[in-house]
Short mmCIF file of C-alpha atoms in Angstrom, two decimals:
data_model
loop_
_atom_site.label_atom_id
_atom_site.label_comp_id
_atom_site.label_asym_id
_atom_site.label_seq_id
_atom_site.Cartn_x
_atom_site.Cartn_y
_atom_site.Cartn_z
CA MET A 1483 0.00 0.00 0.00
CA ARG A 1484 1.30 3.44 -0.94
CA ILE A 1485 0.44 6.09 1.63
CA VAL A 1486 0.81 9.78 0.77
CA MET A 1487 1.46 11.77 3.94
CA GLY A 1488 1.67 15.47 4.80
CA ALA A 1489 1.43 17.85 7.75
CA GLN A 1490 0.47 21.46 8.33
CA ASN A 1491 3.51 23.69 7.91
CA CYS A 1492 3.26 25.31 11.36
CA GLY A 1493 6.08 24.51 13.74
CA PHE A 1494 7.19 20.97 14.48
CA GLY A 1495 4.04 19.73 16.25
CA PRO A 1496 2.03 18.54 13.20
CA VAL A 1497 4.97 16.95 11.39
CA SER A 1498 6.20 15.33 14.61
CA GLU A 1499 2.79 13.71 14.91
CA LEU A 1500 3.01 12.65 11.26
CA VAL A 1501 6.37 11.00 11.95
CA ALA A 1502 4.80 9.20 14.92
CA VAL A 1503 1.93 7.93 12.75
CA SER A 1504 4.26 6.99 9.89
CA ARG A 1505 6.35 4.82 12.18
CA LEU A 1506 3.19 2.87 13.01
CA LEU A 1507 2.75 1.88 9.35
CA PRO A 1508 5.31 -0.87 8.69
CA GLY A 1509 5.08 -2.68 5.39
CA SER A 1510 3.62 0.28 3.50
CA GLU A 1511 5.40 2.72 1.19
CA ARG A 1512 5.28 5.98 3.15
CA VAL A 1513 5.58 9.04 0.89
CA PHE A 1514 6.01 12.42 2.57
CA VAL A 1515 5.04 15.56 0.68
CA GLY A 1516 5.34 19.09 2.05
CA GLY A 1517 7.51 22.13 2.52
CA GLY A 1518 8.92 24.61 5.02
CA VAL A 1519 9.63 23.47 8.58
CA ALA A 1520 7.57 20.32 7.96
CA ALA A 1521 10.01 19.27 5.23
CA THR A 1522 12.97 20.28 7.43
CA PHE A 1523 11.74 17.95 10.17
CA ALA A 1524 11.04 15.14 7.69
CA ARG A 1525 14.56 15.39 6.26
CA ARG A 1526 16.02 15.35 9.78
CA ASN A 1527 14.08 12.11 10.45
CA PRO A 1528 14.37 10.26 7.12
CA ASP A 1529 13.93 6.82 8.68
CA ALA A 1530 10.24 7.63 9.19
CA PHE A 1531 9.53 7.79 5.45
CA ASP A 1532 10.43 5.83 2.34
CA VAL A 1533 10.29 8.84 0.00
CA ILE A 1534 10.40 12.57 0.73
CA HIS A 1535 9.04 15.09 -1.79
CA GLU A 1536 9.66 18.72 -0.86
CA THR A 1537 7.26 21.29 -2.33
CA GLY A 1538 8.79 24.49 -0.95
CA GLY A 1539 7.63 26.74 1.86
CA THR A 1540 4.47 27.93 0.06
CA ARG A 1541 2.64 25.80 -2.43
CA GLY A 1542 2.37 27.21 -5.91
CA ARG A 1543 1.58 25.43 -9.14
CA THR A 1544 4.66 23.26 -8.91
CA GLY A 1545 3.87 22.04 -5.41
CA ALA A 1546 0.23 21.41 -6.33
CA ALA A 1547 1.29 19.39 -9.37
CA VAL A 1548 3.60 17.27 -7.21
CA ILE A 1549 0.80 16.53 -4.74
CA ASP A 1550 -1.74 15.71 -7.45
CA GLY A 1551 0.74 13.43 -9.19
CA LEU A 1552 1.40 11.53 -5.97
CA LEU A 1553 -2.31 11.20 -5.28
CA GLU A 1554 -2.81 9.56 -8.68
CA THR A 1555 -0.64 6.63 -7.61
CA GLY A 1556 -1.42 6.63 -3.89
CA ASP A 1557 -3.76 4.19 -2.17
CA GLN A 1558 -4.29 6.07 1.07
CA VAL A 1559 -3.66 9.59 2.42
CA VAL A 1560 -2.79 10.69 5.95
CA SER A 1561 -2.99 14.42 6.62
CA VAL A 1562 -2.04 15.99 9.94
CA MET A 1563 -4.00 19.25 9.99
CA ASP A 1564 -3.12 19.93 6.32
CA ALA A 1565 -6.48 21.01 4.94
CA GLU A 1566 -5.24 21.45 1.36
CA LEU A 1567 -3.83 17.93 1.18
CA ALA A 1568 -7.06 16.52 2.57
CA LEU A 1569 -9.18 18.49 0.09
CA ARG A 1570 -7.01 17.46 -2.87
CA SER A 1571 -7.31 13.85 -1.71
CA VAL A 1572 -11.11 14.07 -1.61
CA VAL A 1573 -11.19 15.53 -5.13
CA ALA A 1574 -8.84 12.75 -6.28
CA ARG A 1575 -11.22 10.26 -4.61
CA ARG A 1576 -8.58 8.84 -2.32
CA PRO A 1577 -9.43 7.73 1.22
CA VAL A 1578 -7.98 10.23 3.67
CA VAL A 1579 -7.39 10.09 7.41
CA MET A 1580 -7.36 13.54 8.99
CA VAL A 1581 -5.20 13.61 12.14
CA ASP A 1582 -5.53 16.57 14.51
CA SER A 1583 -4.04 17.49 17.89
CA LEU A 1584 -5.88 20.84 18.01
CA PHE A 1585 -9.40 19.68 17.17
CA GLY A 1586 -11.02 21.82 19.86
CA PHE A 1587 -8.90 24.88 19.06
CA TRP A 1588 -10.34 25.82 15.67
CA ARG A 1589 -12.60 28.88 15.91
CA LEU A 1590 -15.80 28.90 13.85
CA THR A 1591 -17.53 32.06 12.65
CA ARG A 1592 -20.52 30.15 11.27
CA PRO A 1593 -22.53 27.17 12.55
CA LEU A 1594 -20.98 23.74 12.13
CA ALA A 1595 -24.10 22.60 10.27
CA ARG A 1596 -23.53 25.33 7.66
CA ILE A 1597 -19.97 24.10 7.08
CA ARG A 1598 -21.35 20.56 6.78
CA ASP A 1599 -23.82 21.69 4.14
CA LEU A 1600 -21.05 23.43 2.17
CA CYS A 1601 -19.03 20.23 2.23
CA ALA A 1602 -22.01 18.15 1.13
CA SER A 1603 -22.60 20.37 -1.92
CA MET A 1604 -18.92 20.77 -2.82
CA PRO A 1605 -18.13 19.97 -6.46
CA ARG A 1606 -15.47 17.32 -6.96
CA SER A 1607 -14.73 17.87 -10.63
CA SER A 1608 -11.44 19.66 -9.81
CA TYR A 1609 -9.52 21.09 -6.89
CA ALA A 1610 -10.02 24.60 -8.27
CA ALA A 1611 -13.81 24.17 -8.23
CA ALA A 1612 -13.78 22.73 -4.71
CA ASP A 1613 -11.46 25.49 -3.53
CA ARG A 1614 -13.76 28.20 -4.92
CA HIS A 1615 -16.76 26.55 -3.29
CA LEU A 1616 -15.09 26.76 0.15
CA ALA A 1617 -13.51 30.18 -0.42
CA ALA A 1618 -15.64 31.92 2.22
CA LEU A 1619 -14.33 29.68 5.00
CA SER A 1620 -11.59 30.93 7.33
CA PRO A 1621 -8.35 28.90 7.63
CA HIS A 1622 -9.67 27.37 10.88
CA GLU A 1623 -12.99 26.50 9.25
CA ARG A 1624 -11.11 24.92 6.34
CA ILE A 1625 -9.54 22.45 8.74
CA VAL A 1626 -12.94 21.65 10.24
CA ALA A 1627 -14.27 21.18 6.70
CA ALA A 1628 -11.41 18.77 6.01
CA HIS A 1629 -12.59 16.67 8.96
CA LEU A 1630 -16.12 16.64 7.57
CA LEU A 1631 -14.83 15.53 4.16
CA ALA A 1632 -12.32 12.96 5.40
CA THR A 1633 -12.89 9.22 5.49
CA HIS A 1634 -11.79 9.10 9.13
CA SER A 1635 -10.78 11.72 11.70
CA VAL A 1636 -8.27 10.87 14.44
CA VAL A 1637 -8.25 13.59 17.11
CA GLN A 1638 -6.02 13.90 20.17
CA ASN A 1639 -7.73 14.36 23.51
CA PHE A 1640 -7.63 17.80 25.16
CA PRO A 1641 -10.14 19.89 27.13
CA GLY A 1642 -12.91 20.85 24.69
CA VAL A 1643 -12.24 18.03 22.20
CA PRO A 1644 -14.93 15.59 23.45
CA GLU A 1645 -17.47 18.40 23.28
CA ARG A 1646 -16.57 19.22 19.67
CA ALA A 1647 -16.66 15.52 18.76
CA ALA A 1648 -20.18 15.39 20.21
CA GLU A 1649 -21.16 18.36 18.02
CA PHE A 1650 -19.93 16.43 14.97
CA ALA A 1651 -21.88 13.35 16.03
CA ALA A 1652 -25.04 15.42 16.47
CA LEU A 1653 -24.92 16.38 12.78
CA GLY A 1654 -25.89 12.83 11.84
CA PRO A 1655 -24.15 10.41 9.46
CA GLY A 1656 -20.63 11.44 8.52
CA PRO A 1657 -16.98 10.59 9.08
CA ALA A 1658 -16.27 8.87 12.38
CA ILE A 1659 -14.34 10.89 14.97
CA HIS A 1660 -11.80 8.66 16.72
CA LEU A 1661 -10.57 10.09 20.04
CA THR A 1662 -7.02 9.13 21.00
CA GLY A 1663 -4.50 9.82 23.69
CA PRO A 1664 -1.11 11.34 22.78
CA ILE A 1665 -0.04 11.09 19.14
CA VAL A 1666 3.64 10.47 19.82
CA ASP A 1667 6.46 8.18 18.70
CA LEU A 1668 5.55 5.10 20.75
CA GLU A 1669 8.47 2.95 19.68
CA GLY A 1670 10.95 5.78 20.16
CA LEU A 1671 9.64 6.46 23.66
CA ARG A 1672 9.76 2.76 24.55
CA ASN A 1673 13.40 2.53 23.51
CA THR A 1674 14.56 5.78 25.10
CA PRO A 1675 16.90 5.01 28.02
CA ARG A 1676 15.85 6.66 31.27
CA ASP A 1677 19.19 6.35 33.06
CA ALA A 1678 21.69 7.63 30.45
CA GLU A 1679 24.45 9.96 31.58
CA PRO A 1680 23.32 13.54 30.80
CA GLU A 1681 25.33 15.53 28.31
CA HIS A 1682 23.75 18.80 29.47
CA ASP A 1683 22.33 20.22 32.70
CA LEU A 1684 19.43 22.12 31.16
CA LEU A 1685 17.40 21.60 27.97
CA VAL A 1686 15.48 24.52 26.41
CA ASN A 1687 13.16 23.32 23.63
CA ILE A 1688 11.68 26.11 21.49
CA GLY A 1689 10.17 23.82 18.83
CA GLY A 1690 9.90 24.57 15.13
CA PHE A 1691 8.79 28.20 15.62
CA LYS A 1692 7.81 29.02 12.02
CA ASN A 1693 4.14 29.26 11.10
CA PHE A 1694 1.75 31.42 9.03
CA LEU A 1695 3.26 34.60 10.54
CA LEU A 1696 6.45 33.76 12.44
CA ASP A 1697 9.69 33.17 10.59
CA PHE A 1698 13.38 32.99 11.39
CA ASP A 1699 14.11 36.30 9.64
CA VAL A 1700 10.84 38.27 9.92
CA ASN A 1701 8.37 38.55 12.78
CA ASN A 1702 11.13 36.93 14.80
CA ASP A 1703 11.08 39.13 17.91
CA TYR A 1704 10.56 36.08 20.13
CA LEU A 1705 13.77 34.50 18.81
CA ARG A 1706 15.67 37.75 19.21
CA LEU A 1707 14.43 38.00 22.79
CA LEU A 1708 15.74 34.49 23.47
CA HIS A 1709 19.08 35.42 21.90
CA ARG A 1710 19.34 38.26 24.40
CA TRP A 1711 18.25 36.06 27.30
CA ILE A 1712 20.43 32.97 26.78
CA PRO A 1713 23.69 34.69 27.92
CA ASP A 1714 21.83 35.97 30.99
CA LEU A 1715 20.53 32.49 31.66
CA LEU A 1716 24.14 31.33 31.84
CA ARG A 1717 25.06 34.25 34.12
CA ASP A 1718 22.10 33.74 36.45
CA TRP A 1719 22.31 29.96 36.85
CA PRO A 1720 25.77 28.57 37.70
CA ARG A 1721 24.10 25.21 38.36
CA PHE A 1722 23.53 24.93 34.57
CA PRO A 1723 27.08 25.04 33.13
CA ARG A 1724 26.00 23.01 30.06
CA VAL A 1725 22.80 24.17 28.36
CA LEU A 1726 21.24 22.73 25.21
CA VAL A 1727 18.87 25.01 23.27
CA CYS A 1728 17.14 23.12 20.48
CA GLY A 1729 14.59 23.92 17.79
CA GLY A 1730 14.01 24.76 14.16
CA PRO A 1731 15.93 28.05 14.10
CA PHE A 1732 19.16 26.16 14.80
CA GLY A 1733 19.10 23.81 11.83
CA GLY A 1734 22.05 23.79 9.43
CA ARG A 1735 24.06 27.00 9.58
CA GLY A 1736 21.87 28.26 12.42
CA GLU A 1737 23.80 26.16 14.93
CA ARG A 1738 25.87 28.18 17.39
CA THR A 1739 27.51 28.07 20.80
CA VAL A 1740 27.20 30.84 23.40
CA SER A 1741 29.83 30.99 26.16
CA VAL A 1742 29.62 33.09 29.33
CA ALA A 1743 31.67 32.84 32.55
CA GLY A 1744 32.97 29.39 31.72
CA ARG A 1745 29.46 28.11 30.97
CA ARG A 1746 28.08 27.36 27.51
CA ALA A 1747 24.83 26.97 25.60
CA ASP A 1748 24.84 24.77 22.51
CA CYS A 1749 22.06 25.78 20.07
CA ARG A 1750 21.14 23.15 17.49
CA LEU A 1751 18.36 21.16 15.84
CA LEU A 1752 18.14 17.52 16.96
CA ARG A 1753 16.58 14.51 15.34
CA GLN A 1754 13.34 13.53 17.04
CA ARG A 1755 14.68 10.49 18.87
CA ASP A 1756 17.85 12.30 19.90
CA LEU A 1757 15.59 14.93 21.46
CA LEU A 1758 13.70 12.21 23.34
CA ARG A 1759 16.99 10.95 24.77
CA ALA A 1760 17.89 14.49 25.82
CA VAL A 1761 14.49 14.96 27.49
CA ALA A 1762 14.89 11.71 29.40
CA SER A 1763 18.41 12.38 30.65
CA THR A 1764 18.76 16.16 31.12
CA PRO A 1765 18.03 17.23 34.73
CA GLY A 1766 16.25 20.51 33.85
CA TYR A 1767 13.74 20.99 31.03
CA LEU A 1768 12.12 24.20 29.73
CA LEU A 1769 9.83 24.12 26.71
CA ALA A 1770 7.63 26.37 24.63
CA PRO A 1771 4.16 25.02 25.52
CA GLY A 1772 3.47 22.89 22.46
CA LEU A 1773 1.33 19.82 23.04
CA THR A 1774 3.49 17.24 21.27
CA ALA A 1775 6.62 18.16 23.21
CA LEU A 1776 4.59 18.18 26.42
CA HIS A 1777 3.17 14.70 25.71
CA GLU A 1778 6.63 13.32 24.97
CA SER A 1779 7.90 14.68 28.26
CA LEU A 1780 4.96 13.20 30.19
CA ALA A 1781 5.46 9.81 28.57
CA LEU A 1782 9.05 9.89 29.84
CA GLY A 1783 7.84 10.79 33.34
CA ARG A 1784 9.22 14.34 33.19
CA LEU A 1785 7.39 17.49 34.28
CA PRO A 1786 8.81 20.41 32.24
CA LEU A 1787 8.51 24.13 32.88
CA GLY A 1788 6.60 25.99 30.19
CA ILE A 1789 8.16 29.21 28.94
CA HIS A 1790 6.52 32.20 27.27
CA GLU A 1791 4.02 31.85 24.46
CA GLN A 1792 5.25 32.07 20.86
CA HIS A 1793 1.82 32.17 19.20
CA TYR A 1794 -1.87 32.18 20.05
CA ALA A 1795 -2.19 28.38 20.23
CA HIS A 1796 0.23 28.47 23.17
CA VAL A 1797 -2.02 31.02 24.90
CA TYR A 1798 -4.98 28.68 24.32
CA THR A 1799 -3.09 25.67 25.64
CA LEU A 1800 -1.96 27.36 28.84
CA ARG A 1801 -5.44 28.70 29.54
CA ARG A 1802 -6.96 25.25 29.13
CA LEU A 1803 -4.33 23.74 31.45
CA ASP A 1804 -4.43 26.55 33.99
CA GLY A 1805 -5.88 24.28 36.67
CA THR A 1806 -2.88 21.93 36.51
CA LEU A 1807 0.53 22.28 38.13
CA PHE A 1808 2.10 22.66 34.68
CA GLY A 1809 -0.36 25.37 33.64
CA ARG A 1810 -0.06 27.37 36.86
CA ASN A 1811 3.74 27.32 36.90
CA ALA A 1812 4.35 28.13 33.23
CA GLY A 1813 5.93 31.46 32.28
CA ARG A 1814 3.72 33.95 30.46
CA PHE A 1815 4.16 37.37 28.93
CA ALA A 1816 1.39 38.40 31.32
CA ASP A 1817 4.10 38.16 34.03
CA VAL A 1818 5.71 41.20 32.39
CA LEU A 1819 2.73 43.02 30.85
CA PRO A 1820 -0.27 41.92 32.91
CA HIS A 1821 -2.68 44.39 31.30
CA HIS A 1822 -1.67 43.86 27.67
CA ARG A 1823 -4.58 42.20 25.86
CA VAL A 1824 -3.94 39.35 23.44
CA PRO A 1825 -6.81 39.21 20.89
CA GLU A 1826 -8.87 36.02 20.82
CA ASP A 1827 -7.81 35.22 17.29
CA ASP A 1828 -5.07 33.02 15.86
CA PHE A 1829 -3.50 35.59 13.52
CA ALA A 1830 -4.18 38.75 15.54
CA GLY A 1831 -3.22 37.03 18.80
CA THR A 1832 0.05 35.80 17.33
CA ALA A 1833 0.79 39.26 15.92
CA ALA A 1834 0.20 40.74 19.38
CA LEU A 1835 2.70 38.29 20.89
CA VAL A 1836 5.28 39.34 18.28
CA GLU A 1837 4.74 42.96 19.30
CA ILE A 1838 5.00 42.09 23.01
CA ALA A 1839 8.22 40.14 22.52
CA GLY A 1840 9.69 43.08 20.62
CA ARG A 1841 8.77 45.53 23.37
CA VAL A 1842 10.26 43.29 26.05
CA ARG A 1843 13.48 42.81 24.09
CA GLU A 1844 14.00 46.51 23.35
CA ASP A 1845 12.92 48.05 26.67
CA ASP A 1846 15.53 47.46 29.38
CA GLU A 1847 13.00 47.83 32.18
CA LEU A 1848 10.60 45.32 30.63
CA TYR A 1849 13.47 42.98 29.82
CA ALA A 1850 14.63 43.10 33.46
CA ALA A 1851 11.09 42.12 34.51
CA PHE A 1852 11.10 39.29 31.97
CA ARG A 1853 14.46 38.02 33.19
CA GLY A 1854 13.51 38.33 36.86
CA THR A 1855 10.07 36.71 36.64
CA LEU A 1856 11.39 33.86 34.51
CA ASN A 1857 14.13 33.24 37.07
CA GLU A 1858 11.43 33.11 39.74
CA ARG A 1859 9.51 30.55 37.68
CA ILE A 1860 12.65 28.45 37.22
CA GLU A 1861 13.52 28.64 40.92
CA HIS A 1862 10.02 27.57 41.92
CA HIS A 1863 10.07 24.71 39.42
CA LEU A 1864 13.41 23.47 40.72
CA SER A 1865 12.09 23.55 44.29
CA LEU A 1866 9.31 21.05 43.53
CA THR A 1867 9.76 17.77 45.35
CA PRO A 1868 9.87 14.52 43.37
CA GLU A 1869 6.41 13.74 44.75
CA ARG A 1870 5.00 17.04 43.48
CA ARG A 1871 6.56 16.46 40.07
CA ARG A 1872 5.02 12.99 39.87
CA HIS A 1873 1.66 14.51 40.81
CA GLY A 1874 2.04 17.10 38.04
CA VAL A 1875 2.75 14.37 35.50
CA GLU A 1876 -0.12 12.16 36.63
CA GLU A 1877 -2.77 14.91 36.63
CA LEU A 1878 -1.93 15.73 33.02
CA ARG A 1879 -1.89 12.06 32.04
CA LYS A 1880 -5.37 11.60 33.47
CA LEU A 1881 -6.66 14.78 31.84
CA LEU A 1882 -5.16 14.15 28.41
CA GLY A 1883 -5.19 10.35 28.20
CA GLY A 1884 -7.12 8.14 25.83
CA GLU A 1885 -6.95 5.13 23.58
CA SER A 1886 -3.56 4.64 21.95
CA VAL A 1887 -3.18 5.99 18.44
CA HIS A 1888 -1.80 2.60 17.39
CA ALA A 1889 -5.05 0.88 18.44
CA VAL A 1890 -7.12 3.44 16.55
CA LEU A 1891 -5.06 3.18 13.36
CA THR A 1892 -5.18 -0.61 13.53
CA ARG A 1893 -8.98 -0.41 13.38
CA ILE A 1894 -9.27 2.07 10.53
CA LEU A 1895 -6.29 1.26 8.30
CA PRO A 1896 -4.92 -1.97 6.80
CA LEU A 1897 -1.65 -1.30 8.66
CA GLY A 1898 1.25 -2.54 6.63
CA ALA A 1899 -0.76 -5.12 4.71
CA THR A 1900 1.56 -7.72 3.18
CA GLY A 1901 1.16 -9.34 -0.21
CA ASP A 1902 -1.00 -12.14 1.21
CA GLY A 1903 -3.27 -9.69 3.02
CA ARG A 1904 -1.83 -10.20 6.49
CA ARG A 1905 -0.72 -7.23 8.57
CA ALA A 1906 3.04 -6.82 8.88
CA PRO A 1907 4.22 -6.68 12.51
CA ALA A 1908 4.94 -3.34 14.12
CA PRO A 1909 8.58 -2.79 15.07
CA TRP A 1910 8.00 -3.73 18.71
CA GLU A 1911 6.16 -6.92 17.61
CA ARG A 1912 9.01 -8.29 15.50
CA PRO A 1913 10.88 -11.16 17.15
CA ASP A 1914 14.55 -10.64 17.92
CA ARG A 1915 16.63 -12.82 15.60
CA SER A 1916 18.77 -13.75 18.60
CA ALA A 1917 16.63 -15.51 21.22
CA ALA A 1918 19.54 -15.53 23.63
CA ALA A 1919 19.98 -11.77 23.26
CA ALA A 1920 16.28 -11.25 23.93
CA ARG A 1921 16.56 -13.26 27.12
CA THR A 1922 19.64 -11.50 28.42
CA THR A 1923 19.55 -7.90 27.14
CA PRO A 1924 17.17 -5.45 28.90
CA GLY A 1925 17.06 -3.22 25.82
CA ALA A 1926 16.01 -6.15 23.63
CA ARG A 1927 13.32 -7.13 26.10
CA ARG A 1928 11.98 -3.57 26.16
CA ALA A 1929 11.89 -3.44 22.35
CA ALA A 1930 9.75 -6.60 22.29
CA GLU A 1931 7.22 -5.18 24.72
CA PRO A 1932 4.17 -3.22 23.53
CA PRO A 1933 4.58 0.55 23.28
CA PRO A 1934 3.98 2.63 26.41
CA CYS A 1935 0.55 3.92 27.18
CA LEU A 1936 0.12 7.35 28.69
CA GLU A 1937 -0.26 5.95 32.18
CA ALA A 1938 3.08 4.09 32.14
CA ASP A 1939 6.43 5.64 32.97
#
């Protein structure tokens, strides 16, 4: 089976989830198509795909032609929040699974039933005709429309998601909504050592960063603020002599090392499974509050400290988790500018955060408040007892848990069907060629076990 796969080009969250899903599809030809930071992440993790087709950061005629050509020969499509890929798949009459970790986040300006009716009457003679038919929909509504048009929808649990799934169900017959727990790299998490010697004392994970507005070279005030702060982090925290700062901005020639007072911060982009090893072994962990990175940390039994919001989805996430230890302790720009309003809109809210980050970076008084309040957050986080940290992990696991994504995909897809129609084994189901090694090597035994569920350390 040939599976065409793509992810929304917004940060590393969607494509990280795509990599996690792709690794659950052994025996199939997995063809990635996409551009921008999604393609950067795919190239950094080439073992997750059999073929990688890069379309460029924005899709023009060339990128569209590549996608349509792949769909002609594809048997199945998996789209992680990529509405265009899903719509092109529907027009090409290919079965499509729409995967979404932000299902409850999408804001609607019109009733869901009206969007359903638009989808029902959508022409399928060409992508151009379908695109014109849905032209009045906002980008968020386009993603919701993609769910209504998809063959199956796989949505990650989060406060508000069950309620939206119920709204879909109330519409009557339509694509099934499959609620899952974390959409993460199950095999990679299972095989990540928990007791490795740490290479660094503190990990700062800023994710992929780029989206519809943010970029490494424009609207990059958040990154420039971090560039100012990292040397001060080294000055303020002698207990962190070796800091690792990782994320999309540090890919390729973006890698750098900052040295202050005999301490250093290495800034680089890691492969996904190398990042998991760093999360598991590094004593301190700060992250931009993206859900995928948070889920990976929880699966490894680590409670991270959230740092300031890069875009509006981070504002949404922290608000929804405000009743948890993680949500209460996370850093926010409201620590510095408590009366500055962030609009309740994805684009306008993100633009406001860009403006806030710029003000904080340029104004010495505001920057001092940023530095001081973040140090207070770090100090409080470090003071948490192991018992409190375990409680913080468990409350999020209970809130965000659900059926494993592997179980859901097994039901709705012919996972890795072999030539005789049988399903090929998942990586953790394959027997070790050396029975003696499996009996004597802990790592081999772990690899043969089923992947971790959210409730297991």
